[in-house]
Amino acid sequence: MYDVTIKRSFCAAHLLKEIGGQCEALHGHNFNVEVSVRGEELNAEGLLVDFRLVKRWTDAVLAELDHKYLNELDLFAGINPSSENVARLIFERIAKEAKAFRLTVSRVTVWESENSRVSYGQ
């Protein structure tokens, strides 16, 4: 089994309703995102998947989030735009793309600071 992992980043603002504390106020993060896709077979070139392709899939999702106020996006209608929900959104979007290449997304990790992260995966 092979895992290919890429790292990207985006900036966004959000607030988290009804959790208590300072995060209920509008604030922003420089999010870092790691995406890992998994598969068993290498192609004729000896690759599971080209890093550039995984970056392209990830960049497409992050473009919808970058420099946005996440609470205002339809993507988070009715839910807090927490790092957990951001990770799940990225996972689900990339999983659709990866399936066409017989790959699965094994994990998406979202860092909201250098000390705090959340992972979503299989």
GROMACS .gro file of C-alpha atoms in nm:
model
  122
    1MET     CA    1   0.000   0.000   0.000
    2TYR     CA    2   0.128   0.346  -0.093
    3ASP     CA    3   0.034   0.685   0.050
    4VAL     CA    4   0.112   1.007  -0.135
    5THR     CA    5   0.087   1.322   0.076
    6ILE     CA    6   0.088   1.687  -0.024
    7LYS     CA    7   0.075   2.002   0.187
    8ARG     CA    8  -0.103   2.326   0.097
    9SER     CA    9  -0.228   2.633   0.284
   10PHE     CA   10  -0.505   2.891   0.285
   11CYS     CA   11  -0.616   3.187   0.494
   12ALA     CA   12  -0.969   3.231   0.621
   13ALA     CA   13  -1.179   3.376   0.900
   14HIS     CA   14  -1.454   3.212   1.100
   15LEU     CA   15  -1.629   3.207   1.432
   16LEU     CA   16  -1.757   2.903   1.618
   17LYS     CA   17  -2.104   2.944   1.763
   18GLU     CA   18  -2.206   2.820   2.105
   19ILE     CA   19  -1.877   2.660   2.205
   20GLY     CA   20  -1.778   2.915   2.469
   21GLY     CA   21  -1.458   3.112   2.485
   22GLN     CA   22  -1.275   3.341   2.249
   23CYS     CA   23  -1.341   3.133   1.938
   24GLU     CA   24  -1.699   3.261   1.940
   25ALA     CA   25  -1.557   3.594   1.820
   26LEU     CA   26  -1.456   3.650   1.461
   27HIS     CA   27  -1.094   3.543   1.410
   28GLY     CA   28  -0.869   3.410   1.136
   29HIS     CA   29  -0.614   3.139   1.073
   30ASN     CA   30  -0.339   3.061   0.830
   31PHE     CA   31  -0.452   2.703   0.782
   32ASN     CA   32  -0.214   2.432   0.664
   33VAL     CA   33  -0.367   2.127   0.499
   34GLU     CA   34  -0.213   1.785   0.440
   35VAL     CA   35  -0.388   1.547   0.203
   36SER     CA   36  -0.291   1.180   0.170
   37VAL     CA   37  -0.422   0.952  -0.101
   38ARG     CA   38  -0.375   0.576  -0.095
   39GLY     CA   39  -0.352   0.301  -0.350
   40GLU     CA   40  -0.190  -0.033  -0.422
   41GLU     CA   41  -0.070  -0.018  -0.779
   42LEU     CA   42   0.190   0.202  -0.942
   43ASN     CA   43   0.147   0.324  -1.298
   44ALA     CA   44   0.388   0.253  -1.584
   45GLU     CA   45   0.605   0.544  -1.471
   46GLY     CA   46   0.639   0.398  -1.122
   47LEU     CA   47   0.405   0.649  -0.956
   48LEU     CA   48   0.093   0.598  -0.752
   49VAL     CA   49  -0.022   0.942  -0.864
   50ASP     CA   50   0.160   1.255  -0.970
   51PHE     CA   51   0.192   1.500  -0.679
   52ARG     CA   52   0.077   1.775  -0.916
   53LEU     CA   53  -0.260   1.607  -0.962
   54VAL     CA   54  -0.326   1.580  -0.588
   55LYS     CA   55  -0.219   1.944  -0.550
   56ARG     CA   56  -0.460   2.045  -0.828
   57TRP     CA   57  -0.752   1.866  -0.659
   58THR     CA   58  -0.664   2.024  -0.326
   59ASP     CA   59  -0.611   2.371  -0.470
   60ALA     CA   60  -0.955   2.358  -0.633
   61VAL     CA   61  -1.121   2.299  -0.294
   62LEU     CA   62  -0.905   2.550  -0.111
   63ALA     CA   63  -0.981   2.819  -0.370
   64GLU     CA   64  -1.339   2.813  -0.241
   65LEU     CA   65  -1.216   2.876   0.115
   66ASP     CA   66  -0.913   3.102   0.073
   67HIS     CA   67  -0.954   3.458   0.202
   68LYS     CA   68  -1.318   3.393   0.284
   69TYR     CA   69  -1.536   3.430   0.592
   70LEU     CA   70  -1.624   3.061   0.623
   71ASN     CA   71  -1.949   3.120   0.816
   72GLU     CA   72  -2.095   3.294   0.509
   73LEU     CA   73  -2.030   3.005   0.270
   74ASP     CA   74  -2.311   2.772   0.166
   75LEU     CA   75  -2.063   2.488   0.224
   76PHE     CA   76  -2.108   2.539   0.599
   77ALA     CA   77  -2.478   2.625   0.607
   78GLY     CA   78  -2.619   2.506   0.938
   79ILE     CA   79  -2.285   2.386   1.079
   80ASN     CA   80  -1.987   2.546   1.246
   81PRO     CA   81  -1.695   2.591   1.008
   82SER     CA   82  -1.467   2.415   1.253
   83SER     CA   83  -1.137   2.261   1.151
   84GLU     CA   84  -1.313   1.925   1.183
   85ASN     CA   85  -1.578   2.026   0.931
   86VAL     CA   86  -1.318   2.183   0.701
   87ALA     CA   87  -1.119   1.857   0.704
   88ARG     CA   88  -1.428   1.650   0.622
   89LEU     CA   89  -1.526   1.884   0.338
   90ILE     CA   90  -1.180   1.862   0.181
   91PHE     CA   91  -1.176   1.483   0.227
   92GLU     CA   92  -1.514   1.434   0.059
   93ARG     CA   93  -1.434   1.661  -0.234
   94ILE     CA   94  -1.098   1.503  -0.308
   95ALA     CA   95  -1.238   1.151  -0.261
   96LYS     CA   96  -1.465   1.212  -0.562
   97GLU     CA   97  -1.167   1.304  -0.779
   98ALA     CA   98  -0.942   1.026  -0.649
   99LYS     CA   99  -1.198   0.754  -0.716
  100ALA     CA  100  -1.154   0.795  -1.093
  101PHE     CA  101  -0.786   0.702  -1.044
  102ARG     CA  102  -0.863   0.399  -0.823
  103LEU     CA  103  -0.732   0.587  -0.521
  104THR     CA  104  -0.883   0.659  -0.184
  105VAL     CA  105  -0.821   0.952   0.046
  106SER     CA  106  -0.663   0.808   0.356
  107ARG     CA  107  -0.641   1.127   0.560
  108VAL     CA  108  -0.686   1.502   0.554
  109THR     CA  109  -0.519   1.699   0.831
  110VAL     CA  110  -0.602   2.063   0.893
  111TRP     CA  111  -0.366   2.268   1.108
  112GLU     CA  112  -0.519   2.589   1.238
  113SER     CA  113  -0.200   2.679   1.422
  114GLU     CA  114   0.142   2.525   1.463
  115ASN     CA  115   0.015   2.353   1.777
  116SER     CA  116  -0.342   2.254   1.688
  117ARG     CA  117  -0.461   2.014   1.421
  118VAL     CA  118  -0.745   1.782   1.337
  119SER     CA  119  -0.743   1.482   1.104
  120TYR     CA  120  -1.028   1.318   0.919
  121GLY     CA  121  -0.985   0.990   0.739
  122GLN     CA  122  -1.027   0.619   0.710
   0.00000   0.00000   0.00000
